[in-house]
PDB file of C-alpha atoms and ligand atoms in Angstrom:
ATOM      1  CA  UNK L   1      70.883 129.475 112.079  1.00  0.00           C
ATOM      2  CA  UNK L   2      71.187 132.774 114.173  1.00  0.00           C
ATOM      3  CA  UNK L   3      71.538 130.524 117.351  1.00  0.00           C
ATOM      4  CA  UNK L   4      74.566 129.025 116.248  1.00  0.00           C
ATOM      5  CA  UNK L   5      76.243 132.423 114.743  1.00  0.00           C
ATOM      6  CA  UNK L   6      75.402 134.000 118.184  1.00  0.00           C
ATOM      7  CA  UNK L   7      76.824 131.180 120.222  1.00  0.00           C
ATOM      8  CA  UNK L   8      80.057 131.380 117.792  1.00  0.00           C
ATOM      9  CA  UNK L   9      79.919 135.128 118.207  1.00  0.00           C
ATOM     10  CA  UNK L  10      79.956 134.802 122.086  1.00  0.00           C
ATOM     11  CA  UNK L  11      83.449 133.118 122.024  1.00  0.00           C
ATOM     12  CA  UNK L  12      85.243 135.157 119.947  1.00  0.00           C
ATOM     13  CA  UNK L  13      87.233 137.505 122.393  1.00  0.00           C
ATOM     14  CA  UNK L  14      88.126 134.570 124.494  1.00  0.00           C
ATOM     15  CA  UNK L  15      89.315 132.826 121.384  1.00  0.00           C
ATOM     16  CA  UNK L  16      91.320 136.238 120.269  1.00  0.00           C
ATOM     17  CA  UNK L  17      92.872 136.810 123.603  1.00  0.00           C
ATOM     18  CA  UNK L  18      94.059 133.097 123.783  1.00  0.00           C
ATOM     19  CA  UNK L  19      95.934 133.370 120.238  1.00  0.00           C
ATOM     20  CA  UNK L  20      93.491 130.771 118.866  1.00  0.00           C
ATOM     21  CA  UNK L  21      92.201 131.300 115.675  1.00  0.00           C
ATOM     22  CA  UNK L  22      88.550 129.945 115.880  1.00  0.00           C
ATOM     23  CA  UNK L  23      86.549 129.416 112.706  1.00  0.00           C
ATOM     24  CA  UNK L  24      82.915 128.907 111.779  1.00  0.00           C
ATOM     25  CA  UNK L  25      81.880 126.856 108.689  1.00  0.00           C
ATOM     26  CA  UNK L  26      78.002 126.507 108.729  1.00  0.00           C
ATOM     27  CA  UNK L  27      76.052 124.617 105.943  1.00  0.00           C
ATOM     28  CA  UNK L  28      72.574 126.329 104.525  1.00  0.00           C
ATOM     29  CA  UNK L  29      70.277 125.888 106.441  1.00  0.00           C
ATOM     30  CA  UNK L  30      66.534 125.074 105.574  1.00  0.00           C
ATOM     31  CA  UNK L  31      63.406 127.813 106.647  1.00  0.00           C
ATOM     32  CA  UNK L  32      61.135 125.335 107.451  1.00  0.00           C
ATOM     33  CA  UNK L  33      63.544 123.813 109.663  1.00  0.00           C
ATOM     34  CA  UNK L  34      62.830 124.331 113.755  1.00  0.00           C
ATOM     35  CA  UNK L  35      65.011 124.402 116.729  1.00  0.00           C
ATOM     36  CA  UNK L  36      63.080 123.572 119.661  1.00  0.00           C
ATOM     37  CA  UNK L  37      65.469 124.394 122.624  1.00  0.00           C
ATOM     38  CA  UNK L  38      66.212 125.885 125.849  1.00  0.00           C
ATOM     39  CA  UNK L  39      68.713 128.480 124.407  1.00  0.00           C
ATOM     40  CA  UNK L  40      70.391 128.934 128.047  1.00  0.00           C
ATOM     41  CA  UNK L  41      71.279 125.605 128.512  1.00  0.00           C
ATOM     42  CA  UNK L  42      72.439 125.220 124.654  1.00  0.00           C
ATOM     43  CA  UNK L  43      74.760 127.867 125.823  1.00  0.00           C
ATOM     44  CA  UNK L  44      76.364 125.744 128.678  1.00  0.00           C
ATOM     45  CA  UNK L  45      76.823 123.080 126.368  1.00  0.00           C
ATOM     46  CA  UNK L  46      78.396 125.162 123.822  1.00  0.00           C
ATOM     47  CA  UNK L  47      80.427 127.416 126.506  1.00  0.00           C
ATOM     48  CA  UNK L  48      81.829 124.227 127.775  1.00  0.00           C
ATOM     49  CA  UNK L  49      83.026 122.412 125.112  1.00  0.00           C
ATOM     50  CA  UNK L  50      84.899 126.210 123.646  1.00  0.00           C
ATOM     51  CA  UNK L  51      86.724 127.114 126.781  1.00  0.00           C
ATOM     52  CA  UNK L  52      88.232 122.881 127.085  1.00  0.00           C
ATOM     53  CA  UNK L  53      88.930 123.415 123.483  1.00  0.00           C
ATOM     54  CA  UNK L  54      90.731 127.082 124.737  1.00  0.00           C
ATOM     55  CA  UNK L  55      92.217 125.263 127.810  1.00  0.00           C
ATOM     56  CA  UNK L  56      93.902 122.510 126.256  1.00  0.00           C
ATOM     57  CA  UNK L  57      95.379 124.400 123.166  1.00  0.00           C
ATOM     58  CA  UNK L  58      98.066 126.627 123.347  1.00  0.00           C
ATOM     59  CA  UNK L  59      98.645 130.257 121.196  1.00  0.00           C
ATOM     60  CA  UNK L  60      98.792 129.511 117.387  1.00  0.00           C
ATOM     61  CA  UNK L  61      96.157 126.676 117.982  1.00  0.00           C
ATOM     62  CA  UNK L  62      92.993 126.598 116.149  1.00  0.00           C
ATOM     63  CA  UNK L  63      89.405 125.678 116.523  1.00  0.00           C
ATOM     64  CA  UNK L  64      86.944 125.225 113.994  1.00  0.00           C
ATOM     65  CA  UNK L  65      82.874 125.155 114.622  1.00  0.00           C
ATOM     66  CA  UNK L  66      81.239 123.346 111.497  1.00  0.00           C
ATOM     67  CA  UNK L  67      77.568 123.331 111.983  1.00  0.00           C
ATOM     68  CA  UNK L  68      75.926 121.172 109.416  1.00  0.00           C
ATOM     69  CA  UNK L  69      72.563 119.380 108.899  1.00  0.00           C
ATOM     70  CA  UNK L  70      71.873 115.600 108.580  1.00  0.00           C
ATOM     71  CA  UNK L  71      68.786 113.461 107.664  1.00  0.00           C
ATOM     72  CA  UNK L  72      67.427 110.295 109.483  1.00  0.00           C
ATOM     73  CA  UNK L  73      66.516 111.704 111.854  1.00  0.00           C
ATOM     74  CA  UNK L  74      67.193 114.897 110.917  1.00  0.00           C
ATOM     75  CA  UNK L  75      69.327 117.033 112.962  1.00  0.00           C
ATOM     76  CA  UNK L  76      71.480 119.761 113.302  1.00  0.00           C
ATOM     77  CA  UNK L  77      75.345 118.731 114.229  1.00  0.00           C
ATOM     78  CA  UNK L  78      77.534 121.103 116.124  1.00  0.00           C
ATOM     79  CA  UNK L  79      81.572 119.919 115.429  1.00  0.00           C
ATOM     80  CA  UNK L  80      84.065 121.595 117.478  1.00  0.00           C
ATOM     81  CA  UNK L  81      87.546 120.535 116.380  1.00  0.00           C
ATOM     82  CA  UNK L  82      90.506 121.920 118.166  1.00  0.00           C
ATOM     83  CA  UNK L  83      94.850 121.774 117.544  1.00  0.00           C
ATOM     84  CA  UNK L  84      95.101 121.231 121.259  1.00  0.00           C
ATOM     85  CA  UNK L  85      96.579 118.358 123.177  1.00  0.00           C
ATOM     86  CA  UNK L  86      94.167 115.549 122.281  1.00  0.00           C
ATOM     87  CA  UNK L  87      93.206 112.540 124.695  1.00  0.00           C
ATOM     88  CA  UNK L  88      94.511 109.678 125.046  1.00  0.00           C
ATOM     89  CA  UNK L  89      93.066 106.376 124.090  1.00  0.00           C
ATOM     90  CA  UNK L  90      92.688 105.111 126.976  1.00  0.00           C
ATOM     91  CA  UNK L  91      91.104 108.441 129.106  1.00  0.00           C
ATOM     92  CA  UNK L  92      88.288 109.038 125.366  1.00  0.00           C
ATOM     93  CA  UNK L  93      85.718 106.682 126.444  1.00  0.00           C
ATOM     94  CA  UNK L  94      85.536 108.262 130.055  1.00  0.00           C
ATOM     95  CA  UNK L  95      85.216 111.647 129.283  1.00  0.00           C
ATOM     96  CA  UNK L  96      81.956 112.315 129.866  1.00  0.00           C
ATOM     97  CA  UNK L  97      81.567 110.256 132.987  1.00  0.00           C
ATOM     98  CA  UNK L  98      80.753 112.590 136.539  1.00  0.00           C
ATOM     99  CA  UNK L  99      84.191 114.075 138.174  1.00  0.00           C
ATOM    100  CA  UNK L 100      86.667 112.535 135.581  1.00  0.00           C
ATOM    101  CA  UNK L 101      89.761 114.095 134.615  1.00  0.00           C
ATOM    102  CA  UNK L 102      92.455 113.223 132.654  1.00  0.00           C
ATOM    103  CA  UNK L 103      95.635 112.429 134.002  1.00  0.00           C
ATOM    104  CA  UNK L 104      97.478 113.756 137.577  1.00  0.00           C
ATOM    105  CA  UNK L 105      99.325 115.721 135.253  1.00  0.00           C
ATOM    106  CA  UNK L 106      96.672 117.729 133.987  1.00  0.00           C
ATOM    107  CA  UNK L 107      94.450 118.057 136.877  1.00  0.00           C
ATOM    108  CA  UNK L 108      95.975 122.022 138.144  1.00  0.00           C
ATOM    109  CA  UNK L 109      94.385 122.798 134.599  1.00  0.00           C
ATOM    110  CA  UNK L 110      91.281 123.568 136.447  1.00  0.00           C
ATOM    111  CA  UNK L 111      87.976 122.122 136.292  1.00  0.00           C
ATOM    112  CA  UNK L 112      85.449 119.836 138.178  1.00  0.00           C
ATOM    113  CA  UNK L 113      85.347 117.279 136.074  1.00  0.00           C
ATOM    114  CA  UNK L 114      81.424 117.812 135.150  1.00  0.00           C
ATOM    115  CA  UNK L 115      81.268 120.202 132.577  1.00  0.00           C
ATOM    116  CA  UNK L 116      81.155 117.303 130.212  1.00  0.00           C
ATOM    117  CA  UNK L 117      78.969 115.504 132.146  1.00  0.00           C
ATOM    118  CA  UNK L 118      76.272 117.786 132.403  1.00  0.00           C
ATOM    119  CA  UNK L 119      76.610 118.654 128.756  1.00  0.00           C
ATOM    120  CA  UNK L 120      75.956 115.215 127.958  1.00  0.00           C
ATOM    121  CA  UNK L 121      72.443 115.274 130.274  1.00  0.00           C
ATOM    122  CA  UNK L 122      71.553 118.236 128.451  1.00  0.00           C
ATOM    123  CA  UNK L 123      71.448 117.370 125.317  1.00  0.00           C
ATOM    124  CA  UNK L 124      70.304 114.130 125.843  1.00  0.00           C
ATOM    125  CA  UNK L 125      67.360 115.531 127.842  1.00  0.00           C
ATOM    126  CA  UNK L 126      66.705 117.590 124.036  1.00  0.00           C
ATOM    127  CA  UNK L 127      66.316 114.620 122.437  1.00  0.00           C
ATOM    128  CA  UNK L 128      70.371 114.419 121.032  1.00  0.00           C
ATOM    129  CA  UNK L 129      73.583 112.244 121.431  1.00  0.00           C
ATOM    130  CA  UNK L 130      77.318 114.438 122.295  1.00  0.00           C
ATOM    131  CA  UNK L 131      80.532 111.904 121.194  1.00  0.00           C
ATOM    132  CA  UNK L 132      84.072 113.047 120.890  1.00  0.00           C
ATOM    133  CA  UNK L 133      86.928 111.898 118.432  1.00  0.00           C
ATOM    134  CA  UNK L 134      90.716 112.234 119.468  1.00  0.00           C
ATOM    135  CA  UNK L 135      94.268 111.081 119.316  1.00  0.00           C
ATOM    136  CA  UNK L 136      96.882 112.391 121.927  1.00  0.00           C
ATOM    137  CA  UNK L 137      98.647 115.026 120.363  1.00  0.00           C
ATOM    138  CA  UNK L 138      96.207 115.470 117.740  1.00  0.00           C
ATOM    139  CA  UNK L 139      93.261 117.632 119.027  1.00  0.00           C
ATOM    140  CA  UNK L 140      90.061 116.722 119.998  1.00  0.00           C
ATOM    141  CA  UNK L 141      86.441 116.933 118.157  1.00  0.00           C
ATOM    142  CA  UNK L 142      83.310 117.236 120.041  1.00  0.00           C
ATOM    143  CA  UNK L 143      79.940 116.953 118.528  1.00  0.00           C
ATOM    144  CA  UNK L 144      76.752 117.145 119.602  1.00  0.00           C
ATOM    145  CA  UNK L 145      73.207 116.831 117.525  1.00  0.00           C
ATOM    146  CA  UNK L 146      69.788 118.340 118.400  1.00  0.00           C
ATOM    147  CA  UNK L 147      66.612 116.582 116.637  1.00  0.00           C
ATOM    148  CA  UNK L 148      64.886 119.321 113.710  1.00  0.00           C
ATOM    149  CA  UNK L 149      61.475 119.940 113.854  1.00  0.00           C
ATOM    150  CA  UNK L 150      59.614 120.354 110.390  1.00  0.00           C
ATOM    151  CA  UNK L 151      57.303 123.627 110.483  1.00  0.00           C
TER     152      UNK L 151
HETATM  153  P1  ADP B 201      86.672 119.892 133.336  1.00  0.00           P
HETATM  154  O1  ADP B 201      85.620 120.745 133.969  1.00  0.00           O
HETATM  155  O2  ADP B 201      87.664 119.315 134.288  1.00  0.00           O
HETATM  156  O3  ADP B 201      87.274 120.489 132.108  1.00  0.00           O
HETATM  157  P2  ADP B 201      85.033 118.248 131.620  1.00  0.00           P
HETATM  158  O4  ADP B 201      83.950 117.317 132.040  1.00  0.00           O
HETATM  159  O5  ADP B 201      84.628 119.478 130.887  1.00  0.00           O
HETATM  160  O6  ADP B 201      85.849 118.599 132.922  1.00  0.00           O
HETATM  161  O7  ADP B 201      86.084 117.430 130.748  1.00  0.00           O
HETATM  162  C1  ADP B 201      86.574 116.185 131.230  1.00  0.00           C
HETATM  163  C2  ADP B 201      88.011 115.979 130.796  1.00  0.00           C
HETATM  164  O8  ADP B 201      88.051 115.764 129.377  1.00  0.00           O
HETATM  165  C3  ADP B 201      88.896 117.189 131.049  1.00  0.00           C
HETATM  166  O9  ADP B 201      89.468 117.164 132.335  1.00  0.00           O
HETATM  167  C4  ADP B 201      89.947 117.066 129.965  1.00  0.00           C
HETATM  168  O10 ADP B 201      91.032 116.338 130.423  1.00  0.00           O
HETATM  169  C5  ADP B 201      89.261 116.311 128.846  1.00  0.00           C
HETATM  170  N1  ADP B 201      88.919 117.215 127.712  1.00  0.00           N
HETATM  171  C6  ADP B 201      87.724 117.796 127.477  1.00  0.00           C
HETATM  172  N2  ADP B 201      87.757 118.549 126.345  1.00  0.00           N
HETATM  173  C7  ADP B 201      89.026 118.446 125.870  1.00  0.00           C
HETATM  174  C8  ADP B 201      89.716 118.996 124.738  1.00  0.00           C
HETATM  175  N3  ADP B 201      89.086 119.798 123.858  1.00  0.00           N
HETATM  176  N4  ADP B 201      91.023 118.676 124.566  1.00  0.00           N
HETATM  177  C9  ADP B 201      91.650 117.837 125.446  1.00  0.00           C
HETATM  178  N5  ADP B 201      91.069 117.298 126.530  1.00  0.00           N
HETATM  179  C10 ADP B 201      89.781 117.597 126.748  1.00  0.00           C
END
């Protein structure tokens, strides 16, 4: 899908300059399926969840896109899986929640605090679901899904 390949394509300097290697594994995708979606605020989803990925990873990290396509309901599902630092057990579940940061420690990282936050309206206001998978010291997934409309 070119959205997805131009969203990758976006990221790539920031990726380079960082020492990250940054992949993109995208399944084939069907004609008659339709993306119905305000490409801007895709973006800020997508922008957000590469430069956490780039801010909690350090040089020789990696971070892979896999965009793939699932069926009832079907969906596109953007996976970004990074090397970085991971998140704890206890912090995973808050994520997403207004102004929350992980750890004191952390916190001169930058950041408000809402990036994931307002990723998570937007997509839900497009019909999808974001959810992330970690383990401290073992990177960090986020995914997000956006409904496919038949044309
Ligand atoms: P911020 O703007 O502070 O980065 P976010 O809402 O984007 O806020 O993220 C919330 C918190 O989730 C971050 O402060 C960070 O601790 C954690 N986080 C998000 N993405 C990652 C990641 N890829 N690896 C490790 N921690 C992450």
């Amino acid at each position: 899908m070119t959205m997805i390949r131009q969203l990758f394509a976006k990221y790539e300097l920031d990726t380079q300059n960082a020492g990250i290697a940054y992949t993109l594994n995208m399944a084939q995708m069907n004609a008659q399926d339709m993306l119905t979606v305000d490409v801007d605020r895709i973006e800020q989803v997508y922008a957000n969840i590469i430069y956490n990925a780039i801010k909690f990873s350090t040089r020789g990290c990696s971070i892979q896109v896999q965009a793939q396509i699932r069926d009832q309901p079907r969906e596109l599902v953007v996976r970004v899986s990074d090397t970085g630092v991971g998140i704890s057990e206890e912090d995973l579940p808050h994520i997403f929640e207004r102004f929350y940061k992980v750890s004191k420690s952390r916190s001169n990282s930058g950041g408000s605090g809402l990036g994931l936050a307002i990723a998570k309206e937007i997509v839900q206001y497009h019909g999808g679901q974001i959810w992330a998978e970690s383990r401290l010291g073992q990177g960090c997934s986020i995914s997000f899904s956006l409904p496919l409309h038949r044309i």
